[in-house]
Amino acid sequence: QAETKKIALVVKALGIGFFEAANKGAQEAAKELGDVEVIYTGPTTTTAEGQIEVINSLIAQKVDAIAVSANDTNALVPALKKAMDRGIKVISWDSGVAPEGRLMHLNPSSNPLIGNMIIKLAADNLPDGGDVAVLSATATSTNQNVWIEEMNKVLPNYKGINVVATVYGDDLADKSYRETQGLIQSHPNLKAIIAPTSVGIVAAAQAVTDAGKIGQINVTGLGLPSEMAGHVKSGASKSFAIWNPIDLGYSATMIANDLIGGAEAKPGAELKMGRMGTVKLDDKNEGAMADPFIYDAKNVEEFAKIF
Amino acid sequence: MKLLLKNREMLLVVAIIALLALIAMRFPPFVAPGNLANVYNDTSILIILALGQMAVILTRCIDLSMAANLALSGMAAAMLNAAFPGLPVPLIILTAVALGAALGSINGLLVWKLDIPPIVVTLGTLTIYRGLIFLLSGGAWINAHQMSDAFKALPRTSILGFPLLSWLSLVIIAIMVVVMRRTPLGRAFFALGGNPHAAVYTGIDVGRTRFLAYCLSGTLAGLSGYLWVSRYAVAYVDIAAGFELDIIAACVIGGVSIAGGIGSVGGAVLGALFLGVIKNALPVINISPFAQMAISGAVIIIAVAVNARAEKRKGRVILRKAEAAHG
Amino acid sequence: MLQDTTISRTRPAVALEGISKSFPGVRALSDVSLSLYPGSVTALVGENGAGKSTLVKILTGIYQPDEGTIRVDGAETHFPTANAAAKAGVTAIHQETVLFDELSVAENIFLGHAPRGSFGLIDWKKMNADARALLSRVGADLDPSVRLRDLGIANKHLVAIARALSIDARVVIMDEPTAALSHKEIHELYELVDRLKADGKAILFISHKFDEIFRIADRYTVFRDGRMVGEGLISETTQDDLVRQMVGRDVGQVFPKQEVAIGEPVLTVSGYRHPTEFEDINFELRRGEILGFYGLVGAGRSEFMQSLIGITKPSAGAIRLDGEIKVIRSPAEAIEAGIVYVPEERGRQGAIIGLPIFQNVTLPSLSRTSRSGFLRMAEEFALAREYTARLDLRAASLDQDVGTLSGGNQQKVVIAKWLATRPKVIILDEPTKGIDIGSKAAVHAFMSELAASGLSVIMVSSEIPEIMGMADRVIVMREGRIAGRFERTELTAEKLVRAAAGIQEAA
Amino acid sequence: MADVQTIARHIPDRLESRGARLIKSWETLLVAVALAIFLVNSFASPYFLDPWNLSDATFNFTEKAMIAFAMALVIISGEIDLSVASIIALTSTVMGYAVQLGFDTPALVMIGLATGLLCGAFNGLLVTGLGLPSIVVTIGTMSLFRGLSFLILGDQAFTGYPASFSWFGQGYVWWVFSFEFCLFAALAVIYGVVLHKTNFGRAVYAIGNNQTAALFSGVRVGRVKFVLFLLTGLMAAIASICLTARLGSTRPSIALGWELEVVTMVVLGGVNILGGSGTIPGVVLAALIMGMVTFGFGLLNVPGIVMSIFIGLLLISVIALPILYRRFRGRRSH
Ligand SMILES: Nc1ncnc2c1ncn2[C@@H]1O[C@H](COP(=O)(O)OP(=O)(O)OP(=O)(O)O)[C@@H](O)[C@H]1O
Ligand SMILES: Nc1ncnc2c1ncn2[C@@H]1O[C@H](COP(=O)(O)OP(=O)(O)OP(=O)(O)O)[C@@H](O)[C@H]1O
Ligand SMILES: [Mg+2]
Ligand SMILES: [Mg+2]
């Protein structure tokens, strides 16, 4: 009988709903595979040093694979390189690390698609155009920055939509809340707030509700149905998008298992993702899982029970 | 005595007005009464916490665990609400306050009965309390949708046009004024901080008084825990992480002497407001959010330097005393 | 023991029986008994460290006795806290000013028993009014709302006295209440004591000033080394008798002054002034001389002496050492130049409690015992042994924390520390303050030896006998200025007191 | 009484032998704790006793310990420096900026050290020059220094450090001994000598026990304290070089929260937070203990925050135990 393979799912920080859901998917994959044990771990605050400490202890335990959602694109590279030197398969998912530090990166969805999606969600509810603002996570988070960049690229396609400010809530509820208050203050004509982060979107919706601006300012972006259900119901958010974090955790685990099994991550390769099918790697060894899915008053209740 | 205290508080009032004027030049709507009320509301929790911290600092101690206490009490309140949505909110608040007081009393007991230096005690309990939140919640967040509407609504309830949170902080300021000025306990805080040795001669039990100061700061932290969690409608391990330093900074800016014995309710409130105005203003006057931290740091340093100037002991003036006596 | 029939018939208001109290290394009180009678003033006398203040603290609930009982009106009681003693009607003016600089005068008076108004809250209006009344009773015209730190030392003492009176007591204890008071205030205090006596209060009065004791006391008790060695009626004793009981030997022995040939000037101070503390200080100090500096507490002597070693910055003035002008900006430079200052506050400025004896001794001389910045323990022990032996230090080992030594021995360590720097000029600020009679004699003998060996000594002292016994010349300071200069031959206690208090020569 | 006065007594240098003092010392307690943790770890995880794993684990504490040495001196002198983690951030940012300007490794190191020294000098000046309480000053500079780093970097990161630079954080001197570990060991020796064997170290103790008396005794109190703040700045800069080299990138949030961990390490090492006592061997042991606890828990995949509970409990109990013990003994002897 083969020994159980150990796959570590390293997240940005423990306790965040999105990652808890990803863990659910990873456990599902482990059960399906039978001979895989998933170690769900991560630092308690979203710092690179914390993740390095975690990665070092995973290397010491001689895990077979590490799948990481990185707090910092570059800072993890030395530690992850060391892991690869010791024969550990390393992939990144959700938030990526620089190519030298991993075999492949699994994007939840393609970055241009997400960038387009978040601005589209805002624009769809603004037929006459208007001012919108972005509330991001930490200024250092890789994925948010990429999405905002992609969003700005397609901005000219949306006539009349002005992005008036980009602020950072650091993925802290209170800071996001205060930043939103600031936005409401300084931009009296604000029509929408785009928060491509699950912490920020909830805080922004709360701040808009408290300021009595429901109906005037629409909060949208990326969030979890379970956390956003109330705000969709109240009208603070008309719609938002997210990919399924359970699927993401599931896919990352499956890919890691495939790599342990001998598959090679190179441009053009197709890696197996169990029930999610396969992912095809591009020239940067990156692949995308699926399109983001839109949630609104019609379907949010149903998904809120799941994640 | 009053004059000098008044002076220091006046100085802060002037500083805050100057600050508001400066902000108004860049962004006039900031000083609209409605917005100022918002800023006050946003600073309410800091004010409440700063008052608790002040009591502790007055007795020559320090409470680094206040923010962790807040987070733990807040998480407990949120989890209680999530688990039993039917539970009356006042009961939940009471639980949070009691838990906060209990956590504060642990600090107090360690300082009182074991004579461990306060900074070590609260440094230790800071990490322990944070860790307990993780153990309690398993690291999971409690989100808005898990909280009952009544739970979230309380601090937002509007009375005479102002949210209850603002009123609550005003009530606590009033209570603290009375406690600090007109109860033996409040006076004992000042006396003991000014001269712990002499305090014994006046029948003040130094250890017990410090214990009570910690209970007070813990109670206020517990209350703030509920307020924080319901106001921001979310609870997780890291809420208010690092906030202990803001609390201490508010006290220091407000002229509370870190060496104990000197401070006032008015000063602490103004110190908190000063920080609150800066925090709220920076995002709207288009100063890079990244400058925020550097500015608060500079403000703290300037405030300490100014306060130290004001505090600097005048010489005993043997000569002038002689002249006065003869003249 | 002496028995007096008239008094023993009235019951004592408070009686102490067989009280003992030890501190680590010191037995402060052993088996003392003392009774205080209504309407009577008992004087408690004894040398420094005899245990007087310790007894006061036991009577006021600050210390707990190791053995013995306290009776109030015949009933045995305990005073676990200061409040308990106050409730039982025992109040005290303590020797240390146990006041709060940051609080108002009124609050200093009423802290712990402030008048309460509605809801049990402190009634500030009443407190200020009551404070004003009490202050006028002790003859102080102070605003009760002013902050204490803005008062001078004498007014602070008056506040302390008012505080003692704010408790409706039947036993009033005064531990050296006049130490910092001026003439006028002292007389007002006497009248106050008379009034209290007439009101039937029992009074315990502690003082080192005999004129005072004979002026107001009815009875006396003498302590020596923590024991009661005598008691009786003031009317049946004399000053000499009291001193003999206190000291337990001839007083002359205490000041073993050697005759030394005075040499050339070593230190010349000219035009020293400080904007607020002192001005116009000029004098010279000669080889082998002991120059006494006398003055009342707060006369500015310490402040001036500290300016000589660079702690207080003078605004003008110059020092010549052996004829050469020296600029001294820090104690380190002073030590280098050969001027050392043995500070008056032993605990705060002298001994470094927490460090062992030998490290205390060698601290200012490290440049001599070390080599290129690295410590050499053997040299340090040798130096420490040499100087502690010369002062006849009593200790278990040189590695012992100075904090564990008795006050007198701590003072010896401090003096050894400065001597080890091999100075030319040594300034001793209240060198025998708070040390026992044996050590005092040792310090005096040693001071004499120092002078004989060619050192120049400045001795700051507030004790007239010490000044008269030891000094070759005396400079009297008052309120930051020199108020008189006296040669040994023309020295009288009266001249010193007059100069220090600024009283004109009697007509 | 009389005979005592006449016979000059010989006072011995020390009462207890070196061995006896060693056994009663705090360090002995720490060695016992360290051994216990080592044993528990060895049994709890099969991966613990592996030279390479242990070597990797040293990175958990070496950088913090370097700062802890200087911090120990500052705390013994009765002050505290809470800005160290922010100095790391600012130093790292300035070095990152210098990289963008094309400086090479030796220049980067010099620039880093200079930045640390400047920060230390700023703290030192405020504390000794203006006489402000160090705890408040450094709470202020803690925000200021990291704030400056946020101001410079914003949402950016500096990367592209030269390959030779990364050796400071990733290089090995010999076999499993990393450069960082060797530097840690060397600094431990240097600080041990400075604190325990030099006049400067003696001055630090004297100031910590009684600043006024030290001043009266000719110790240049202001100068010594200023140097101590310079040293913490310098050590923070050295730690920053190692950490930056190890991460290969600079973000303003680098080393967030380290100040409390460093203080914890120092206090756990037996340094009295109120000043006056403490030793470098104690700090070294505390660093090892904290490193082993973190690593041991890490091997069991226990979240970091649970480890911090353990460290917090360890901190309080290690300080409370001797107090309780003394009290218990005192009660029995009565
Ligand atoms: N808290 C204490 N700890 C240790 N020793 C003490 C303490 N208080 C007093 N002593 C010692 O007890 C002895 C008696 O001191 P006490 O203050 O009672 O003397 P005193 O008679 O009041 O002297 P003085 O005339 O100088 O005021 C002294 O040797 C003193 O050093
Ligand atoms: N206004 C005051 N408030 C508090 N303490 C005072 C005041 N004035 C003087 N003192 C105290 O009285 C003592 C003597 O003051 P200072 O040293 O300046 O004068 P001095 O002439 O040297 O007196 P001494 O005879 O005690 O040496 C000091 O311990 C000082 O702290
Ligand atoms: Mg006394
Ligand atoms: Mg003096």
PDB file of N, CA, C and O in Angstrom, chain D residues 246-291:
ATOM      1  N   ARG D 246      17.150  37.704   3.171  1.00  0.00           N
ATOM      2  CA  ARG D 246      16.470  36.415   3.231  1.00  0.00           C
ATOM      3  C   ARG D 246      15.185  36.464   2.395  1.00  0.00           C
ATOM      4  O   ARG D 246      14.844  35.491   1.714  1.00  0.00           O
ATOM      5  N   LEU D 247      14.464  37.584   2.468  1.00  0.00           N
ATOM      6  CA  LEU D 247      13.205  37.694   1.738  1.00  0.00           C
ATOM      7  C   LEU D 247      13.427  38.084   0.283  1.00  0.00           C
ATOM      8  O   LEU D 247      12.612  37.794  -0.576  1.00  0.00           O
ATOM      9  N   GLY D 248      14.513  38.801   0.046  1.00  0.00           N
ATOM     10  CA  GLY D 248      14.774  39.252  -1.313  1.00  0.00           C
ATOM     11  C   GLY D 248      13.837  40.356  -1.758  1.00  0.00           C
ATOM     12  O   GLY D 248      13.785  40.698  -2.932  1.00  0.00           O
ATOM     13  N   SER D 249      13.057  40.899  -0.847  1.00  0.00           N
ATOM     14  CA  SER D 249      12.185  42.007  -1.231  1.00  0.00           C
ATOM     15  C   SER D 249      11.849  42.836  -0.007  1.00  0.00           C
ATOM     16  O   SER D 249      11.989  42.383   1.115  1.00  0.00           O
ATOM     17  N   THR D 250      11.403  44.055  -0.248  1.00  0.00           N
ATOM     18  CA  THR D 250      11.064  44.961   0.838  1.00  0.00           C
ATOM     19  C   THR D 250       9.632  45.438   0.692  1.00  0.00           C
ATOM     20  O   THR D 250       9.252  45.943  -0.353  1.00  0.00           O
ATOM     21  N   ARG D 251       8.876  45.253   1.730  1.00  0.00           N
ATOM     22  CA  ARG D 251       7.538  45.834   1.814  1.00  0.00           C
ATOM     23  C   ARG D 251       7.515  46.654   3.088  1.00  0.00           C
ATOM     24  O   ARG D 251       8.209  46.327   4.040  1.00  0.00           O
ATOM     25  N   PRO D 252       6.673  47.677   3.149  1.00  0.00           N
ATOM     26  CA  PRO D 252       6.666  48.473   4.381  1.00  0.00           C
ATOM     27  C   PRO D 252       6.192  47.679   5.598  1.00  0.00           C
ATOM     28  O   PRO D 252       6.469  48.061   6.723  1.00  0.00           O
ATOM     29  N   SER D 253       5.500  46.594   5.377  1.00  0.00           N
ATOM     30  CA  SER D 253       4.986  45.846   6.530  1.00  0.00           C
ATOM     31  C   SER D 253       5.996  44.821   7.046  1.00  0.00           C
ATOM     32  O   SER D 253       5.677  44.025   7.918  1.00  0.00           O
ATOM     33  N   ILE D 254       7.200  44.883   6.565  1.00  0.00           N
ATOM     34  CA  ILE D 254       8.217  43.908   6.957  1.00  0.00           C
ATOM     35  C   ILE D 254       8.464  43.975   8.472  1.00  0.00           C
ATOM     36  O   ILE D 254       8.467  45.059   9.063  1.00  0.00           O
ATOM     37  N   ALA D 255       8.590  42.816   9.088  1.00  0.00           N
ATOM     38  CA  ALA D 255       8.910  42.718  10.526  1.00  0.00           C
ATOM     39  C   ALA D 255       7.863  43.376  11.420  1.00  0.00           C
ATOM     40  O   ALA D 255       8.165  43.848  12.508  1.00  0.00           O
ATOM     41  N   LEU D 256       6.628  43.374  10.971  1.00  0.00           N
ATOM     42  CA  LEU D 256       5.548  43.980  11.764  1.00  0.00           C
ATOM     43  C   LEU D 256       5.391  43.245  13.105  1.00  0.00           C
ATOM     44  O   LEU D 256       5.320  42.024  13.133  1.00  0.00           O
ATOM     45  N   GLY D 257       5.357  43.998  14.173  1.00  0.00           N
ATOM     46  CA  GLY D 257       5.109  43.393  15.480  1.00  0.00           C
ATOM     47  C   GLY D 257       6.320  42.766  16.150  1.00  0.00           C
ATOM     48  O   GLY D 257       6.204  42.181  17.217  1.00  0.00           O
ATOM     49  N   TRP D 258       7.472  42.909  15.532  1.00  0.00           N
ATOM     50  CA  TRP D 258       8.651  42.272  16.120  1.00  0.00           C
ATOM     51  C   TRP D 258       9.070  42.891  17.429  1.00  0.00           C
ATOM     52  O   TRP D 258       9.704  42.241  18.266  1.00  0.00           O
ATOM     53  N   GLU D 259       8.753  44.171  17.627  1.00  0.00           N
ATOM     54  CA  GLU D 259       9.253  44.840  18.830  1.00  0.00           C
ATOM     55  C   GLU D 259       8.785  44.095  20.075  1.00  0.00           C
ATOM     56  O   GLU D 259       9.561  43.909  21.016  1.00  0.00           O
ATOM     57  N   LEU D 260       7.541  43.636  20.066  1.00  0.00           N
ATOM     58  CA  LEU D 260       7.049  42.963  21.263  1.00  0.00           C
ATOM     59  C   LEU D 260       7.720  41.605  21.429  1.00  0.00           C
ATOM     60  O   LEU D 260       8.008  41.171  22.540  1.00  0.00           O
ATOM     61  N   GLU D 261       7.988  40.936  20.304  1.00  0.00           N
ATOM     62  CA  GLU D 261       8.668  39.646  20.422  1.00  0.00           C
ATOM     63  C   GLU D 261      10.079  39.821  20.976  1.00  0.00           C
ATOM     64  O   GLU D 261      10.559  39.017  21.774  1.00  0.00           O
ATOM     65  N   VAL D 262      10.739  40.891  20.518  1.00  0.00           N
ATOM     66  CA  VAL D 262      12.100  41.139  21.007  1.00  0.00           C
ATOM     67  C   VAL D 262      12.071  41.438  22.504  1.00  0.00           C
ATOM     68  O   VAL D 262      12.866  40.900  23.276  1.00  0.00           O
ATOM     69  N   VAL D 263      11.120  42.282  22.911  1.00  0.00           N
ATOM     70  CA  VAL D 263      11.032  42.614  24.336  1.00  0.00           C
ATOM     71  C   VAL D 263      10.721  41.347  25.135  1.00  0.00           C
ATOM     72  O   VAL D 263      11.301  41.096  26.193  1.00  0.00           O
ATOM     73  N   THR D 264       9.822  40.524  24.617  1.00  0.00           N
ATOM     74  CA  THR D 264       9.487  39.279  25.302  1.00  0.00           C
ATOM     75  C   THR D 264      10.736  38.422  25.479  1.00  0.00           C
ATOM     76  O   THR D 264      10.987  37.869  26.551  1.00  0.00           O
ATOM     77  N   MET D 265      11.520  38.343  24.414  1.00  0.00           N
ATOM     78  CA  MET D 265      12.742  37.538  24.473  1.00  0.00           C
ATOM     79  C   MET D 265      13.679  38.055  25.570  1.00  0.00           C
ATOM     80  O   MET D 265      14.219  37.290  26.358  1.00  0.00           O
ATOM     81  N   VAL D 266      13.817  39.366  25.611  1.00  0.00           N
ATOM     82  CA  VAL D 266      14.731  39.972  26.586  1.00  0.00           C
ATOM     83  C   VAL D 266      14.238  39.713  28.008  1.00  0.00           C
ATOM     84  O   VAL D 266      15.005  39.320  28.891  1.00  0.00           O
ATOM     85  N   VAL D 267      12.947  39.898  28.213  1.00  0.00           N
ATOM     86  CA  VAL D 267      12.394  39.730  29.567  1.00  0.00           C
ATOM     87  C   VAL D 267      12.459  38.258  29.982  1.00  0.00           C
ATOM     88  O   VAL D 267      12.802  37.924  31.112  1.00  0.00           O
ATOM     89  N   LEU D 268      12.143  37.391  29.026  1.00  0.00           N
ATOM     90  CA  LEU D 268      12.227  35.962  29.310  1.00  0.00           C
ATOM     91  C   LEU D 268      13.662  35.586  29.673  1.00  0.00           C
ATOM     92  O   LEU D 268      13.909  34.699  30.484  1.00  0.00           O
ATOM     93  N   GLY D 269      14.609  36.296  29.087  1.00  0.00           N
ATOM     94  CA  GLY D 269      16.015  36.033  29.358  1.00  0.00           C
ATOM     95  C   GLY D 269      16.452  36.513  30.723  1.00  0.00           C
ATOM     96  O   GLY D 269      17.626  36.422  31.068  1.00  0.00           O
ATOM     97  N   GLY D 270      15.520  37.033  31.514  1.00  0.00           N
ATOM     98  CA  GLY D 270      15.859  37.391  32.885  1.00  0.00           C
ATOM     99  C   GLY D 270      16.274  38.835  33.056  1.00  0.00           C
ATOM    100  O   GLY D 270      16.735  39.228  34.121  1.00  0.00           O
ATOM    101  N   VAL D 271      16.095  39.642  32.028  1.00  0.00           N
ATOM    102  CA  VAL D 271      16.410  41.059  32.181  1.00  0.00           C
ATOM    103  C   VAL D 271      15.233  41.722  32.885  1.00  0.00           C
ATOM    104  O   VAL D 271      14.084  41.532  32.496  1.00  0.00           O
ATOM    105  N   ASN D 272      15.547  42.476  33.924  1.00  0.00           N
ATOM    106  CA  ASN D 272      14.498  43.160  34.672  1.00  0.00           C
ATOM    107  C   ASN D 272      13.962  44.307  33.834  1.00  0.00           C
ATOM    108  O   ASN D 272      14.707  45.209  33.460  1.00  0.00           O
ATOM    109  N   ILE D 273      12.668  44.281  33.554  1.00  0.00           N
ATOM    110  CA  ILE D 273      12.083  45.305  32.676  1.00  0.00           C
ATOM    111  C   ILE D 273      12.203  46.679  33.312  1.00  0.00           C
ATOM    112  O   ILE D 273      12.159  47.698  32.642  1.00  0.00           O
ATOM    113  N   LEU D 274      12.372  46.724  34.625  1.00  0.00           N
ATOM    114  CA  LEU D 274      12.527  48.010  35.297  1.00  0.00           C
ATOM    115  C   LEU D 274      13.978  48.467  35.315  1.00  0.00           C
ATOM    116  O   LEU D 274      14.305  49.505  35.855  1.00  0.00           O
ATOM    117  N   GLY D 275      14.856  47.666  34.725  1.00  0.00           N
ATOM    118  CA  GLY D 275      16.254  48.065  34.628  1.00  0.00           C
ATOM    119  C   GLY D 275      17.096  47.515  35.756  1.00  0.00           C
ATOM    120  O   GLY D 275      16.595  47.059  36.776  1.00  0.00           O
ATOM    121  N   GLY D 276      18.403  47.527  35.538  1.00  0.00           N
ATOM    122  CA  GLY D 276      19.332  47.217  36.606  1.00  0.00           C
ATOM    123  C   GLY D 276      19.923  45.833  36.599  1.00  0.00           C
ATOM    124  O   GLY D 276      21.005  45.631  37.132  1.00  0.00           O
ATOM    125  N   SER D 277      19.227  44.838  36.032  1.00  0.00           N
ATOM    126  CA  SER D 277      19.825  43.510  36.049  1.00  0.00           C
ATOM    127  C   SER D 277      19.439  42.716  34.816  1.00  0.00           C
ATOM    128  O   SER D 277      18.452  43.007  34.153  1.00  0.00           O
ATOM    129  N   GLY D 278      20.258  41.705  34.539  1.00  0.00           N
ATOM    130  CA  GLY D 278      20.046  40.864  33.372  1.00  0.00           C
ATOM    131  C   GLY D 278      21.386  40.484  32.760  1.00  0.00           C
ATOM    132  O   GLY D 278      22.390  41.142  33.031  1.00  0.00           O
ATOM    133  N   THR D 279      21.376  39.397  31.987  1.00  0.00           N
ATOM    134  CA  THR D 279      22.635  38.935  31.401  1.00  0.00           C
ATOM    135  C   THR D 279      22.436  38.566  29.934  1.00  0.00           C
ATOM    136  O   THR D 279      21.319  38.261  29.512  1.00  0.00           O
ATOM    137  N   ILE D 280      23.522  38.572  29.191  1.00  0.00           N
ATOM    138  CA  ILE D 280      23.450  38.167  27.784  1.00  0.00           C
ATOM    139  C   ILE D 280      23.231  36.653  27.654  1.00  0.00           C
ATOM    140  O   ILE D 280      22.408  36.223  26.849  1.00  0.00           O
ATOM    141  N   PRO D 281      23.938  35.813  28.437  1.00  0.00           N
ATOM    142  CA  PRO D 281      23.628  34.378  28.329  1.00  0.00           C
ATOM    143  C   PRO D 281      22.138  34.095  28.521  1.00  0.00           C
ATOM    144  O   PRO D 281      21.573  33.225  27.851  1.00  0.00           O
ATOM    145  N   GLY D 282      21.502  34.826  29.415  1.00  0.00           N
ATOM    146  CA  GLY D 282      20.071  34.650  29.615  1.00  0.00           C
ATOM    147  C   GLY D 282      19.291  34.936  28.339  1.00  0.00           C
ATOM    148  O   GLY D 282      18.396  34.192  27.956  1.00  0.00           O
ATOM    149  N   VAL D 283      19.664  36.015  27.664  1.00  0.00           N
ATOM    150  CA  VAL D 283      18.960  36.388  26.436  1.00  0.00           C
ATOM    151  C   VAL D 283      19.194  35.332  25.351  1.00  0.00           C
ATOM    152  O   VAL D 283      18.280  34.965  24.615  1.00  0.00           O
ATOM    153  N   VAL D 284      20.430  34.831  25.278  1.00  0.00           N
ATOM    154  CA  VAL D 284      20.724  33.792  24.287  1.00  0.00           C
ATOM    155  C   VAL D 284      19.830  32.581  24.536  1.00  0.00           C
ATOM    156  O   VAL D 284      19.217  32.033  23.612  1.00  0.00           O
ATOM    157  N   LEU D 285      19.736  32.184  25.802  1.00  0.00           N
ATOM    158  CA  LEU D 285      18.899  31.023  26.132  1.00  0.00           C
ATOM    159  C   LEU D 285      17.441  31.292  25.793  1.00  0.00           C
ATOM    160  O   LEU D 285      16.747  30.433  25.244  1.00  0.00           O
ATOM    161  N   ALA D 286      16.990  32.495  26.096  1.00  0.00           N
ATOM    162  CA  ALA D 286      15.597  32.827  25.796  1.00  0.00           C
ATOM    163  C   ALA D 286      15.352  32.760  24.292  1.00  0.00           C
ATOM    164  O   ALA D 286      14.307  32.293  23.836  1.00  0.00           O
ATOM    165  N   ALA D 287      16.335  33.217  23.517  1.00  0.00           N
ATOM    166  CA  ALA D 287      16.194  33.164  22.063  1.00  0.00           C
ATOM    167  C   ALA D 287      16.071  31.714  21.609  1.00  0.00           C
ATOM    168  O   ALA D 287      15.204  31.372  20.790  1.00  0.00           O
ATOM    169  N   LEU D 288      16.930  30.855  22.169  1.00  0.00           N
ATOM    170  CA  LEU D 288      16.867  29.440  21.797  1.00  0.00           C
ATOM    171  C   LEU D 288      15.516  28.850  22.178  1.00  0.00           C
ATOM    172  O   LEU D 288      14.910  28.096  21.417  1.00  0.00           O
ATOM    173  N   ILE D 289      15.049  29.196  23.367  1.00  0.00           N
ATOM    174  CA  ILE D 289      13.769  28.645  23.826  1.00  0.00           C
ATOM    175  C   ILE D 289      12.645  29.082  22.885  1.00  0.00           C
ATOM    176  O   ILE D 289      11.861  28.266  22.407  1.00  0.00           O
ATOM    177  N   MET D 290      12.604  30.376  22.597  1.00  0.00           N
ATOM    178  CA  MET D 290      11.525  30.855  21.733  1.00  0.00           C
ATOM    179  C   MET D 290      11.630  30.233  20.344  1.00  0.00           C
ATOM    180  O   MET D 290      10.622  29.869  19.729  1.00  0.00           O
ATOM    181  N   GLY D 291      12.861  30.094  19.844  1.00  0.00           N
ATOM    182  CA  GLY D 291      13.055  29.471  18.538  1.00  0.00           C
ATOM    183  C   GLY D 291      12.567  28.033  18.535  1.00  0.00           C
ATOM    184  O   GLY D 291      11.880  27.595  17.612  1.00  0.00           O
TER     185      GLY D 291
END
